[in-house]
Structures are given as structure tokens and as C-alpha cells.
Short mmCIF file of C-alpha atoms in Angstrom, two decimals:
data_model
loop_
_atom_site.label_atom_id
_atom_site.label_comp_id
_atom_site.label_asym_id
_atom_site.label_seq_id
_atom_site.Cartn_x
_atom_site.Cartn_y
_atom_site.Cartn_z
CA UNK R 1 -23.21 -5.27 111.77
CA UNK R 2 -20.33 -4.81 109.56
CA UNK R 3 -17.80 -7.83 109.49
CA UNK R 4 -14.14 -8.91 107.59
CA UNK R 5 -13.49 -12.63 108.03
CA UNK R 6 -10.52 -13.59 106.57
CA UNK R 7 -8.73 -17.30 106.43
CA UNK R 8 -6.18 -18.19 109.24
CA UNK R 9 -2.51 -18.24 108.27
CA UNK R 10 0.14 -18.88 108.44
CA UNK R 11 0.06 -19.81 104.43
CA UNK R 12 3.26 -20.92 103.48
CA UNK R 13 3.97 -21.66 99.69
CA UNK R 14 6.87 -22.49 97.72
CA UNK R 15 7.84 -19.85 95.18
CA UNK R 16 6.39 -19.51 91.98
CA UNK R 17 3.22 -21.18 93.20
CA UNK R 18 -0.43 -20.12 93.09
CA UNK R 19 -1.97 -17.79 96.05
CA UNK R 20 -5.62 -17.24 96.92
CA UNK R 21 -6.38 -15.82 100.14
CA UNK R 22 -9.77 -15.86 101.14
CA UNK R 23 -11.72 -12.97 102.47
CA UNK R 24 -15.30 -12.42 102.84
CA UNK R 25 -17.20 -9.53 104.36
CA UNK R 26 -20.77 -8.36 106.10
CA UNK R 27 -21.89 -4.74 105.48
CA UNK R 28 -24.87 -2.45 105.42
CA UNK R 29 -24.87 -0.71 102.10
CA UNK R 30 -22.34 -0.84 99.66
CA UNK R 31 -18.82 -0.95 100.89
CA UNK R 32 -15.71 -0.33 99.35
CA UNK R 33 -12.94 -3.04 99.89
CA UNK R 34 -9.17 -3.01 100.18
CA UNK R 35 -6.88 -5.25 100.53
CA UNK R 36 -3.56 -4.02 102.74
CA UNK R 37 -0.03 -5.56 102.47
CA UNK R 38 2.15 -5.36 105.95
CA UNK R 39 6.37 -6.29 105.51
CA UNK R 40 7.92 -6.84 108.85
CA UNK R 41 8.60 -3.62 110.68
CA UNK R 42 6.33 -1.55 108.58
CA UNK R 43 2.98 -0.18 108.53
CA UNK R 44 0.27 -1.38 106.36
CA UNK R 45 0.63 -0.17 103.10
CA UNK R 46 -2.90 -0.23 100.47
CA UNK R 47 -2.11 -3.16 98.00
CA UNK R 48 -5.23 -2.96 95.87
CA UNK R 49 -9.28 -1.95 95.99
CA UNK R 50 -12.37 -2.43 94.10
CA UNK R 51 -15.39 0.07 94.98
CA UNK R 52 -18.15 -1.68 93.07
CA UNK R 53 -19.94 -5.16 92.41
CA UNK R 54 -17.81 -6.75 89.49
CA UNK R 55 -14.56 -4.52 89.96
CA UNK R 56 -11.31 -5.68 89.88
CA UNK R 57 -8.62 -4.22 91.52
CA UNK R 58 -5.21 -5.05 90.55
CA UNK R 59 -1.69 -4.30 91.65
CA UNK R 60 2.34 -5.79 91.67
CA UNK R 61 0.68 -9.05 90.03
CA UNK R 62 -2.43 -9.88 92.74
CA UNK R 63 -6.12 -9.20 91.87
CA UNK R 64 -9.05 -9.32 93.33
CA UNK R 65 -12.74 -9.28 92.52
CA UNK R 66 -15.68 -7.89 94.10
CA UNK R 67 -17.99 -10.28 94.58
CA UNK R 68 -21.52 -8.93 95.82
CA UNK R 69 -23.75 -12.34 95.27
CA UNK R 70 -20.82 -13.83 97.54
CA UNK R 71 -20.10 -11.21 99.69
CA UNK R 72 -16.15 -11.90 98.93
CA UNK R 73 -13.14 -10.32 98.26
CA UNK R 74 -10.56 -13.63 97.70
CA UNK R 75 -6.88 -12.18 96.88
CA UNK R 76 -5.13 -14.11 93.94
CA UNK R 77 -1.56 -14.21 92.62
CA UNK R 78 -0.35 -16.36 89.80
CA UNK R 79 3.08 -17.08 90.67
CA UNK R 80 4.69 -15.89 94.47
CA UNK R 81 7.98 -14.79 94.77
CA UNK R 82 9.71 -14.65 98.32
CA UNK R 83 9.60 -10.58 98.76
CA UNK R 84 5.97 -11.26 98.65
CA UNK R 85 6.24 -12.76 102.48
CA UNK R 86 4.09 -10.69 104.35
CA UNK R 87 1.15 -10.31 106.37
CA UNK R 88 -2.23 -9.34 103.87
CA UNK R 89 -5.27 -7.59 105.17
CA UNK R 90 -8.61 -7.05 103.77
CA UNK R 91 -10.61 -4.33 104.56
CA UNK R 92 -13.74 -2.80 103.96
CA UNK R 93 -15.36 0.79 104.51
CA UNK R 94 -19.04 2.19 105.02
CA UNK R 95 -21.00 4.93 105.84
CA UNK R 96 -21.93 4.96 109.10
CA UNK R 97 -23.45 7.77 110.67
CA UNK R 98 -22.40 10.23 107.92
CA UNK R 99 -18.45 8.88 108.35
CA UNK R 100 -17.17 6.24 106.75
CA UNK R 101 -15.93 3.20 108.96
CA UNK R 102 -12.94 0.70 108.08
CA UNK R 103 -13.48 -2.49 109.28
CA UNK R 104 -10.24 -4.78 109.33
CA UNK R 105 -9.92 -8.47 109.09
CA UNK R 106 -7.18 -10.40 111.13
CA UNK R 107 -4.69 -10.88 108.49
CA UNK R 108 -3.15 -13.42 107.08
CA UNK R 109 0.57 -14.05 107.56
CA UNK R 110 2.27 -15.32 104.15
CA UNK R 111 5.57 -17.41 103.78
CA UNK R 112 7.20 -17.79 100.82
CA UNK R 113 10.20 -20.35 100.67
CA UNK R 114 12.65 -20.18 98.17
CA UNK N 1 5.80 13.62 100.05
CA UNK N 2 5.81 12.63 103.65
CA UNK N 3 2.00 11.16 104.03
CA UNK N 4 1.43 9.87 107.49
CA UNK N 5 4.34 10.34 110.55
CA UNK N 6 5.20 9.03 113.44
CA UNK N 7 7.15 9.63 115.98
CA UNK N 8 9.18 8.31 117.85
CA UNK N 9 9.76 4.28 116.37
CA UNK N 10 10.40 2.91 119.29
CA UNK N 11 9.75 3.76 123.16
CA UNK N 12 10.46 2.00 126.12
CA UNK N 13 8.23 2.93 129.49
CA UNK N 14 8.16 2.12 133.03
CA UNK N 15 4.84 1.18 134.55
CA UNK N 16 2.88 4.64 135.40
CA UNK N 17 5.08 6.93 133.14
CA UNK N 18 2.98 8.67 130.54
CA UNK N 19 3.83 9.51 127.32
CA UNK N 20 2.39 11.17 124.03
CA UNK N 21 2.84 9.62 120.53
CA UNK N 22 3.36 12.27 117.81
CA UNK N 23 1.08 11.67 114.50
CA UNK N 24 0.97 14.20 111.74
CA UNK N 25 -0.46 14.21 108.40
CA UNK N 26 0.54 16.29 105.25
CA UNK N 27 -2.45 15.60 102.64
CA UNK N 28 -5.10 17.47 104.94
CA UNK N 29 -7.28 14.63 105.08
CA UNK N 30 -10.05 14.89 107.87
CA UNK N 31 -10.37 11.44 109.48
CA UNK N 32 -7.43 10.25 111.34
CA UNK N 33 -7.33 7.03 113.81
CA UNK N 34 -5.15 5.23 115.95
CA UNK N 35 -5.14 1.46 116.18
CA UNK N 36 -2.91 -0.91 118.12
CA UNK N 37 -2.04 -4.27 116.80
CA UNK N 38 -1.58 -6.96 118.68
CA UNK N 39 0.35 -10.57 117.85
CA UNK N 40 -2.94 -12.77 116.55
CA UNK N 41 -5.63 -9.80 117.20
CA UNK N 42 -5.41 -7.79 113.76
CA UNK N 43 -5.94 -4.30 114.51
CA UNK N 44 -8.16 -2.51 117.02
CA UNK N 45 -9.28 1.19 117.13
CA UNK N 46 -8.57 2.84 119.87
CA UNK N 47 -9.71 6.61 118.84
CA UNK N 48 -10.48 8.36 115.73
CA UNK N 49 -11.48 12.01 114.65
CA UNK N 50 -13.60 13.23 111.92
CA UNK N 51 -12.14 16.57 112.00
CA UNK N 52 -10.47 19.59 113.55
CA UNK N 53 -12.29 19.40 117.27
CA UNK N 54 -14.22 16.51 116.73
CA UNK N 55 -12.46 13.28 118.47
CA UNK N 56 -14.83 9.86 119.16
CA UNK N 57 -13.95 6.52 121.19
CA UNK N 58 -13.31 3.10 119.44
CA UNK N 59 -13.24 0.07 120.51
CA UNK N 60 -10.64 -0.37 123.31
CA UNK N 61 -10.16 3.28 124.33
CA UNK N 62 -9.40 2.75 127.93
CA UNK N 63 -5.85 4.28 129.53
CA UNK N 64 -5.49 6.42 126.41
CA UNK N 65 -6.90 10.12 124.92
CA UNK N 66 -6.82 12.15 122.31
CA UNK N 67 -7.14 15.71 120.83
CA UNK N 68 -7.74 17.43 117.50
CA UNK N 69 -6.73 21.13 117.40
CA UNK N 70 -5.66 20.97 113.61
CA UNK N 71 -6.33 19.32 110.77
CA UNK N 72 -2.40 17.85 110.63
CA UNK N 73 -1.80 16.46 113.73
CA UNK N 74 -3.34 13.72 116.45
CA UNK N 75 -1.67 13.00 119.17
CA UNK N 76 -1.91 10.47 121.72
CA UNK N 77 -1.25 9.74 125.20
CA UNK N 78 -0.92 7.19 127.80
CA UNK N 79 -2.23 8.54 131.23
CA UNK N 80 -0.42 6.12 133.36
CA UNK N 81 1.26 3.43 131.39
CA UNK N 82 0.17 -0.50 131.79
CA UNK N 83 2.49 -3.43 130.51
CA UNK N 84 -1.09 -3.81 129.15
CA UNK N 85 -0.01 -1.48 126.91
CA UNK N 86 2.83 -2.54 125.33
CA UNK N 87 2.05 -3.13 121.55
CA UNK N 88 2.50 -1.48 118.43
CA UNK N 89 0.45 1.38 117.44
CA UNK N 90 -0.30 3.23 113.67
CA UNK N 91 -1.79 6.50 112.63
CA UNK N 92 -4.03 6.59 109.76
CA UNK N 93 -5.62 9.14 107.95
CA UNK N 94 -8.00 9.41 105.04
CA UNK N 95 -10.50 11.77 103.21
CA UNK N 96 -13.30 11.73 104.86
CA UNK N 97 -16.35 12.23 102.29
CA UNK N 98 -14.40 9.78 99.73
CA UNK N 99 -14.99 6.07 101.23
CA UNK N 100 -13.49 4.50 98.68
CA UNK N 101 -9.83 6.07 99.26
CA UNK N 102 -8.51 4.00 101.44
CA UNK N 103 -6.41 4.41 104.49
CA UNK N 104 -2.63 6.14 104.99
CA UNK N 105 -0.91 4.16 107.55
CA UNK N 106 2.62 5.54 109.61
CA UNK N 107 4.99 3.27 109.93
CA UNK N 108 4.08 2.60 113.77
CA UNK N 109 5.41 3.30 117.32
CA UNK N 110 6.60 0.05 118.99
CA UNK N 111 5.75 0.83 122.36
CA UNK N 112 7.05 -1.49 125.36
CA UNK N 113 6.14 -0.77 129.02
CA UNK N 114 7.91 -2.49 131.63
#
């Protein structure tokens, strides 16, 4: 079946520190993935994507890379700031039965201290 | 520009009432969904539709329904309200032919049943 896993938060980092979150997937086919960005009180807004093995998808200063030998999807950012607390999604979709599914993960809530 | 709305933001129930929650979408994209989320559970579909008439079952569809009659709007409603229910639901929408778009989330009805 088709599967996000991403890592358990909370993740709580000091500002201007390094941030990987990981995220791998399971899909039939070749999925497109996403990574989502929720602020508190808000709906999930698309942060970045990558629709092919070896795409990068890049946004606000985190990237991502598709990786299709590791079936991941890890989100990176070289230096946090505190408006980046948040909770981060990843995401993938597929063709399934002539529709494409989205398949979420379980985010992963991130605190920034100043 | 409006993208995906909700209405209303916030709603407060008494066990048994019912209730409708408004969605509408302005980009005429075909696939719409509603999800609840759920402190520590991510997000879970409840129903989706692939187009104008077409509406299908997710995963915890139980206590709720839906209808399609145009392209723009997807309501949808709480037969007999459980504090079960009390959670926050989205809207989404996307195209439904282009995988690789992504979602369009509303900024969410926080619904509370007491």
C-alpha cells in the first residue's frame, strides 16, 4: 500500500541551528511528494515539492530531495529562525484508480527558541 | 484570489444537533476532500469527490455525508452530532488529472460538540 512515515516531534532547536526532518514514503508507481507547513490556527499551507527521482524542491530557505533508491523525502534548513515554529507535513500523491490519492504523514511539531 | 473557504471558524454543538460546514472553491479544481485532524493523529479523510456528482467514502466516514452538485462547493454535515466529533476539520481541493499540484487547504472549522 501507499505509506508517509515521518519522525516523531516535538523537535525543538535553538535558533539559527540546523533542521532535518526525516520523512520516508511507500508507493506504487511514481509519486509526487510535498512537504506542507501548518502555523497555529491555520490550515496547511504547500511549503515545497519535487515530482521526480533527483528533484529538489526548494522554498523560504528549506529543501528537499527526492530520493527514489531511499524512498525519502528528509526536509533540511540551514539556519531556523523562531517564525519557523510550526507543525511540517510530508505528503505524497498517486494514481490510484484513475484519481490521484494524497497520503499524509503525522507531522512533525517544530520549536524554535530564541 | 480567495482559493479554498470555509465557513464558519468556529462552531460550538450540543450532542444530536446537526450542522453543515460550508466549503467552496474558486480555481474550479475537480477533487475536493475533507479531513479532520486530530491532536497526535495527523489527518484523516473523511470524504472526497472527484467531480460534480461523483462523492466516495474515506477512511473514517461514519456520522458524516456529503454532496457534489457543482464544481465550487462541498459541503458537509453532521447527522446527529457526537462529542466524538469535536475536532478540527479542512477542505482541500486540487486538479484532478495533475498529481503533482498539490493540495489547497481552508483555513479549518474548529468544531466542538458538547
Amino acid at each position: 500500500g501507499n505509506s508517509v512515515t515521518q519522525m516523531e516531534g516535538p523537535v525543538t532547536l535553538s535558533e539559527e541551528a540546523f533542521l532535518t526532518i526525516n520523512c520516508t514514503y511507500t508507493a506504487t508507481g511514481y509519486p509526487s511528494l510535498f512537504w506542507y507547513v501548518q502555523y497555529p490556527g491555520e490550515g496547511l499551507q504547500l511549503l515545497l515539492k519535487a515530482t521526480k527521482a533527483d528533484d529538489k524542491g526548494s522554498n523560504k530557505g528549506f529543501e528537499a530531495t527526492y530520493r527514489k533508491e531511499t524512498t525519502s523525502f528528509h526536509l533540511e534548513k540551514g539556519s531556523v529562525q523562531v517564525s519557523d515554529s510550526a507543525v511540517y507535513f510530508c505528503a505524497l500523491s498517486v494514481l490510484s484508480s484513475g484519481t490521484y490519492k494524497y497520503i499524509f504523514g503525522t507531522g512533525t511539531r517544530l520549536k524554535v527558541l530564541a | 484570489n480567495a482559493g479554498v473557504t470555509q465557513t464558519p471558524k468556529f462552531q460550538v454543538l450540543k450532542t444530536g444537533q446537526s450542522m453543515t460546514l460550508q466549503c467552496a472553491q474558486d480555481m474550479n479544481h475537480e477533487y475536493m476532500s475533507w479531513y479532520r485532524q486530530d491532536p497526535g493523529m495527523g489527518l484523516r479523510l473523511i470524504h472526497y469527490s472527484v467531480g460534480a456528482g461523483i462523492t466516495d467514502q474515506g477512511e473514517v466516514p461514519n456520522g458524516y455525508n456529503v454532496s457534489r452538485s457543482t464544481t465550487e462547493d462541498f459541503p458537509l454535515r453532521l447527522l446527529s452530532a457526537a462529542p466524538s466529533q469535536t475536532s478540527v476539520y479542512f477542505c482541500a481541493s486540487s486538479y484532478g488529472d495533475r498529481g503533482s499540484y498539490g493540495y489547497t487547504f481552508g483555513s479549518g472549522t474548529r468544531l466542538t460538540v458538547v
